[in-house]
Coordinates of C-alpha atoms in Angstrom, one line a residue:
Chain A
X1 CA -43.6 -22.7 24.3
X2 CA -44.1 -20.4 21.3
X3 CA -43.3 -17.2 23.6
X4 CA -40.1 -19.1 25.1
X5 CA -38.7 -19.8 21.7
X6 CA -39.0 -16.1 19.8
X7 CA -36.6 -14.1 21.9
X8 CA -34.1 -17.0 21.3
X9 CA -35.0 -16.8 17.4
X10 CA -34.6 -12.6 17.4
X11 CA -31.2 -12.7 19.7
X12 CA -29.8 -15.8 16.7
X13 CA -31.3 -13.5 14.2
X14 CA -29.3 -10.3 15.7
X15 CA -26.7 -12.1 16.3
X16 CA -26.0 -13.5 12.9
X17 CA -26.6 -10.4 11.0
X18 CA -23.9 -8.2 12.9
X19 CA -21.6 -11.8 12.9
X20 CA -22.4 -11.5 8.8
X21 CA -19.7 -12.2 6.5
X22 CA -18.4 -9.9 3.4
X23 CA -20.9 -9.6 0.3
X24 CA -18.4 -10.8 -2.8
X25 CA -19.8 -8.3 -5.7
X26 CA -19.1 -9.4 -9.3
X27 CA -18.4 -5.9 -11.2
X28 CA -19.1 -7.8 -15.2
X29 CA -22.5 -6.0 -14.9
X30 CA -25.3 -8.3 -16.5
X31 CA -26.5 -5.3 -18.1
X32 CA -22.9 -3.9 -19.9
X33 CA -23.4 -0.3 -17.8
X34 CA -20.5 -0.3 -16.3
X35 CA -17.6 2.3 -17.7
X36 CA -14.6 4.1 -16.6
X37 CA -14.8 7.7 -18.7
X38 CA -10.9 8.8 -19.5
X39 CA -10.4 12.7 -21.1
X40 CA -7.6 14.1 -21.8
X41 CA -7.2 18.1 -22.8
X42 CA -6.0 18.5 -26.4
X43 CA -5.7 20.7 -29.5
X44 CA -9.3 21.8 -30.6
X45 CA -11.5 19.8 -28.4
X46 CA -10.7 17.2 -25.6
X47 CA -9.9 13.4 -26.0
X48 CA -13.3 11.9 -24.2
X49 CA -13.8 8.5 -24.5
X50 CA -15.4 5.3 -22.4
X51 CA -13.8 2.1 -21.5
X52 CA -16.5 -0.5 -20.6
X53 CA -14.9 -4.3 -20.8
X54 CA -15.0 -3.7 -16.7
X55 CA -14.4 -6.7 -14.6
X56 CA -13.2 -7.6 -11.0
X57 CA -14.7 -8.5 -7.6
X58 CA -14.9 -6.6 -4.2
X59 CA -15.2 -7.4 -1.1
X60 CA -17.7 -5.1 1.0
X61 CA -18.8 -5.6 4.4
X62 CA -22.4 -3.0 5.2
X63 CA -20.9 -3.2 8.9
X64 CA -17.7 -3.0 8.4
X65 CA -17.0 -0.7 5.1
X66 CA -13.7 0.3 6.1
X67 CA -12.6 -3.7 5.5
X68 CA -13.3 -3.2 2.1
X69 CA -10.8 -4.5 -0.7
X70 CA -11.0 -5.7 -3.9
X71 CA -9.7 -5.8 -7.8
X72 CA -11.4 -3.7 -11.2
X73 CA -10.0 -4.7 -14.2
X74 CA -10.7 -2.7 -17.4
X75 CA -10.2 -4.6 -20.9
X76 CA -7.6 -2.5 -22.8
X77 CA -9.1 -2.6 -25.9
X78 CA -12.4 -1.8 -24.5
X79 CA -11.1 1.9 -24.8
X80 CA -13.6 3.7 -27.3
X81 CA -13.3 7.4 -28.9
X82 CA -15.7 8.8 -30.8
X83 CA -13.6 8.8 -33.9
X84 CA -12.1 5.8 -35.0
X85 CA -8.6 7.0 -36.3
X86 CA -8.0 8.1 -32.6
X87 CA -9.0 5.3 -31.3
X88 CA -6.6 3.2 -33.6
X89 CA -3.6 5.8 -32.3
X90 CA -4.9 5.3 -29.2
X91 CA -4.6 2.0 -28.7
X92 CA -1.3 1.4 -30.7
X93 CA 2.1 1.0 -30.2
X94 CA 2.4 4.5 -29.1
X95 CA 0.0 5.1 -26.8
X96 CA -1.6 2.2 -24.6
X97 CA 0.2 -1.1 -27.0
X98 CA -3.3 -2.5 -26.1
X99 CA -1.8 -6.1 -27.3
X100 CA 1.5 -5.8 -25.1
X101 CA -0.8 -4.6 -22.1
X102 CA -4.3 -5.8 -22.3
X103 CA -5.5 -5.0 -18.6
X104 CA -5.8 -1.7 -16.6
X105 CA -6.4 -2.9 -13.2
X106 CA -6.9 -1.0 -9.6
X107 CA -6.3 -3.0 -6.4
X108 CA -7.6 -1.7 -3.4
X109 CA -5.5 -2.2 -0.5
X110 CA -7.5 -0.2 2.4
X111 CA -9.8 2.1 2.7
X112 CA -9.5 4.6 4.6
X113 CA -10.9 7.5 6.7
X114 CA -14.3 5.5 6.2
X115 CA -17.0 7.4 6.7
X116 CA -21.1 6.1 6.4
X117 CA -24.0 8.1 6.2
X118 CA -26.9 6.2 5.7
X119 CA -26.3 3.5 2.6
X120 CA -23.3 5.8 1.6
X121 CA -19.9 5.3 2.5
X122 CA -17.2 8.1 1.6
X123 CA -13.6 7.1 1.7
X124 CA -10.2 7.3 0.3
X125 CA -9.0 4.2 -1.3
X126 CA -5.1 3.2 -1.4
X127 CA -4.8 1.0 -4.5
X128 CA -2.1 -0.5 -6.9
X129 CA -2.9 1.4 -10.2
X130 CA -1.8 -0.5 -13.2
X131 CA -1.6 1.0 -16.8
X132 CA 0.6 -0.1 -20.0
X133 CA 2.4 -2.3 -17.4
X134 CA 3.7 0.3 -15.0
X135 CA 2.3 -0.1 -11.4
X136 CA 2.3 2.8 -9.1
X137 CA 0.5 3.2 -5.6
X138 CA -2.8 6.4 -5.8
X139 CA -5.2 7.5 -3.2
X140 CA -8.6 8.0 -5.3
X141 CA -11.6 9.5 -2.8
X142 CA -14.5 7.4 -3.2
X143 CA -17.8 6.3 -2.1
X144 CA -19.0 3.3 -1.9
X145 CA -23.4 2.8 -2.1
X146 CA -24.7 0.1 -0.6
X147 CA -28.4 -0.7 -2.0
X148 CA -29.7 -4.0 -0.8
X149 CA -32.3 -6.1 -2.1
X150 CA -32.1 -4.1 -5.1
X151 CA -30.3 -6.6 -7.9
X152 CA -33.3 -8.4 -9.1
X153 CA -35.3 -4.8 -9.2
X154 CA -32.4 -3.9 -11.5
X155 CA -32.9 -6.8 -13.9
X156 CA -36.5 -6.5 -14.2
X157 CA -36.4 -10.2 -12.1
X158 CA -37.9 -8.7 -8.9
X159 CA -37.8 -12.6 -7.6
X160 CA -34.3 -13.1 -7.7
X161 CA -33.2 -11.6 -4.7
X162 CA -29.6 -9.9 -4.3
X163 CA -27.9 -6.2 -3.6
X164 CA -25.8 -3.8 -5.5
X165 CA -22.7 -2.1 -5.0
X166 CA -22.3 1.2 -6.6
X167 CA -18.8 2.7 -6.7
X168 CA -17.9 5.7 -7.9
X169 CA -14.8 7.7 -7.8
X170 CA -12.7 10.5 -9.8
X171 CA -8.7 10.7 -9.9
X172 CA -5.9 12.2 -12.4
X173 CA -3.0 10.4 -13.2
X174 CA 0.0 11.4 -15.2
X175 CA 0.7 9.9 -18.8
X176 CA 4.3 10.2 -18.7
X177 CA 4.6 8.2 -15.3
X178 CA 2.9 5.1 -17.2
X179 CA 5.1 5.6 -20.1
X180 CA 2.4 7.0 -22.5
X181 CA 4.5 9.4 -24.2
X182 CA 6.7 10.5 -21.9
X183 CA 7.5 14.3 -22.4
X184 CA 6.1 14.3 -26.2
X185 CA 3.3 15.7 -27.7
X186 CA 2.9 17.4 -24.5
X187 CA 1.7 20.8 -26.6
X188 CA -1.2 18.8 -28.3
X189 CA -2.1 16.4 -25.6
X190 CA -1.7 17.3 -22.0
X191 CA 0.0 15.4 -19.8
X192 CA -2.7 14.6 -17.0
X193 CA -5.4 11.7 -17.8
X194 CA -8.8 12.7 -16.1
X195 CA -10.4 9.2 -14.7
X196 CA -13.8 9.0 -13.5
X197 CA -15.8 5.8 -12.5
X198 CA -19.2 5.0 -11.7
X199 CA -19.0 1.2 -11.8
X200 CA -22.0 -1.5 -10.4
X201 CA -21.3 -4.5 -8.5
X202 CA -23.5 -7.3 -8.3
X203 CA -24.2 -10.2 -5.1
X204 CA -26.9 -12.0 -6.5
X205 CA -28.5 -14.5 -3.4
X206 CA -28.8 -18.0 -4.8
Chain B
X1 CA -12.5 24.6 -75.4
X2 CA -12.1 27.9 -74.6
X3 CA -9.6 29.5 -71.3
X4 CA -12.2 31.9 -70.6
X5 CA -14.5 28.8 -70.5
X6 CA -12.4 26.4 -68.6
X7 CA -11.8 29.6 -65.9
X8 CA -15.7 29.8 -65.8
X9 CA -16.1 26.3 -65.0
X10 CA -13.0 26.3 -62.2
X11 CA -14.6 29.2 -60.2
X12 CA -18.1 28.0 -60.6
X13 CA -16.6 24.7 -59.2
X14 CA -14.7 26.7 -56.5
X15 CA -18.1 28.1 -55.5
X16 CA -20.1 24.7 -55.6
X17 CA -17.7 23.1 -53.5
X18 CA -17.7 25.7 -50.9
X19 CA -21.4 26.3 -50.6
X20 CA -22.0 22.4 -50.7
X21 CA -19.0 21.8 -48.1
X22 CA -20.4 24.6 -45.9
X23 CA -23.9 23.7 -46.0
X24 CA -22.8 19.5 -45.5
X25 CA -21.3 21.0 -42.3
X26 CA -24.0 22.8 -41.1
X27 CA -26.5 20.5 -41.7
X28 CA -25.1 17.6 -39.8
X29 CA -24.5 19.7 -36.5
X30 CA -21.5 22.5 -37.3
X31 CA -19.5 20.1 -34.6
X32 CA -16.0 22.4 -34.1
X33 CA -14.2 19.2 -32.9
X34 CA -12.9 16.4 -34.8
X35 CA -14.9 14.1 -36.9
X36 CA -16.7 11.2 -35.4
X37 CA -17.6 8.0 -36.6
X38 CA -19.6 7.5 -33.4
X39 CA -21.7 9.6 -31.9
X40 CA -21.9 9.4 -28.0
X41 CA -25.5 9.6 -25.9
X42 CA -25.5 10.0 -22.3
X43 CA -28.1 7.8 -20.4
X44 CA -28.9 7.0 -17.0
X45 CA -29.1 3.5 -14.9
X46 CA -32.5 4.1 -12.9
X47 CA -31.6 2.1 -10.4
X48 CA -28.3 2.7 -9.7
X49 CA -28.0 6.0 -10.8
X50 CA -24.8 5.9 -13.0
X51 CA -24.8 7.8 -16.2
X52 CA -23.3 6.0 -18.9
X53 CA -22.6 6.0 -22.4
X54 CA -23.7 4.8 -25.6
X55 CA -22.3 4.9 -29.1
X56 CA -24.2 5.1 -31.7
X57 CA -22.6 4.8 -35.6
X58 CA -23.0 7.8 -37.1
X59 CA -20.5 10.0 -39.0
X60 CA -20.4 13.7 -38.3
X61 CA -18.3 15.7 -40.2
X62 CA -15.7 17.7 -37.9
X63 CA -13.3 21.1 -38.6
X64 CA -10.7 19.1 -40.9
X65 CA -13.8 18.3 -43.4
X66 CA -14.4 22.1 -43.4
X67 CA -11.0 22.6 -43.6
X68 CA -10.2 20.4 -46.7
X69 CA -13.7 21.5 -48.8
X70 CA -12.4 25.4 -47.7
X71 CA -9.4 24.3 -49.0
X72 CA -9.8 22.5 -52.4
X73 CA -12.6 25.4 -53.1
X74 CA -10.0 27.7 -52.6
X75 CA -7.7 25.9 -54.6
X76 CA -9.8 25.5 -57.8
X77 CA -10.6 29.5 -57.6
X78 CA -6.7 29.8 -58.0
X79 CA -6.7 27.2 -60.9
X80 CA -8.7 29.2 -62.6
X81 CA -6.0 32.6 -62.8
X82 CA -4.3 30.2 -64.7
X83 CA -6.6 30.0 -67.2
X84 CA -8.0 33.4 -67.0
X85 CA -7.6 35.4 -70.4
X86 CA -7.6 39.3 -70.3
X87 CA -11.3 40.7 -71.3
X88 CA -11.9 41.4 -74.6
X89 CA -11.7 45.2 -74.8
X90 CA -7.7 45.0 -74.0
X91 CA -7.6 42.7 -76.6
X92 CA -8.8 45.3 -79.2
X93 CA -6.6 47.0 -81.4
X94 CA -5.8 50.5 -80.8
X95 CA -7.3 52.5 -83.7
X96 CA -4.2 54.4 -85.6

């Protein structure tokens, strides 16, 4: 009976894993890592800074990557500079109005040219950029790792069992076309806005 | 109180404030940028990988704190012309 029954169990086992739904990963990282650096050339030294209020959820399929789609937000006022007087001007009237506009979001539409090499997953994402209220359509190359069983390792909980998505991607974007000064200051602050994220989602298994 | 006096004072001021703005700047890093008020650290997630940032509050002192202490020293050194009184020797009567 026992040797009639385990085939049966391996082929539902199989047939359940490739049949296996999207992993729903929650990108509010439980341990406040998460951050999308921002720099932007300027007199003297550039304007670096980190923006780490990240939220949003992704959809990601291991056997089907090229599915993928999702939303990161980015908390306006999360936007930190190392010196405070820049940081007010940055996130004032002139610059991002963080009141008027308190999200920066990215909503991935496809994926595509999807390409996996082991746990790692190179693409180019299509996505609805939003910043200070003006919503324009970028490609941003990215890749996508996939590290199973590896959330409660991160924690220091090895019993809670769950994966990780790490993604991580780089992309320049044009001040002006978001109405960030349009065509001034463009001598002491240049015009292109360097983006780079390395963000952790999260699929805890209850 | 004497000009020559107040002069002597000005310039010795001029040269306090420069060494002691100098040597502030050196000693909390020479940083060429701006000043910060928050000092970033890079660290890395072990299991993930991702390098991220930290902030910790500390003020360094940047170029325009350089600027301003180069700038008042250089300002009390030219206070003191004001007060500057010619040297004694031109002051002497020429002997008939």
């Amino acid at each position: 009976m026992k040797t009639s029954i385990l085939p049966f169990l391996a082929a539902f086992s199989l047939t359940s894993s490739l049949a296996a739904a999207p992993i729903s990963f929650d990108f509010k990282d439980p341990k406040g890592v998460n951050a999308i650096q921002f720099s932007l050339d300027s007199v003297l030294e550039p304007i670096a800074g980190t923006a780490s209020g990240i939220t949003g959820k992704v959809s990601f399929d291991p056997a089907n990557p090229g599915a993928t789609t999702g939303k990161i937000v980015v908390a306006t006022k999360s936007l930190v500079v190392p010196n405070s007087m820049m940081n007010e001007h940055l996130l004032g009237n002139n610059w991002l109005n963080a009141p008027a506009n308190p999200e920066i979001t990215f909503e991935l539409t496809t994926l595509e040219g999807a390409k996996t090499a082991k746990n790692v997953t190179s693409a180019t994402a299509t996505g609805k950029f939003t910043l200070k209220g003006v919503t324009k359509e970028i490609k941003v190359p990215v890749t996508l790792t996939y590290l199973a069983d590896s959330f409660g390792k991160r924690i220091n909980k090895p019993e809670i069992k769950g994966d990780l998505l790490v993604l991580r991607g780089e992309f320049t974007v044009t001040r002006g076309d978001y109405g960030i000064q349009p065509g001034q200051n463009e001598d002491k602050v240049n015009t292109e806005i360097k983006l780079s994220l390395a963000v952790v989602g999260s699929a805890p298994k209850a | 109180m004497r000009k020559s006096a107040f002069c002597s004072i000005l310039r010795s001021s001029a040269l306090l404030t420069l060494v002691g703005t100098v040597g502030y700047w050196l000693a909390m890093g020479a940083h060429r940028g701006w000043s910060q008020n928050r000092v970033p650290t890079t660290q890395t997630d072990e299991v993930t990988g991702i390098a991220f940032t930290t902030y910790e509050n500390r003020f360094i002192p940047g170029i325009e704190v350089l600027g301003a202490g180069l700038a008042l020293a250089a300002g009390l050194f030219a206070l003191g012309f004001l007060f500057h009184s010619p040297s004694s020797t031109n002051l002497k009567p020429s002997n008939p």
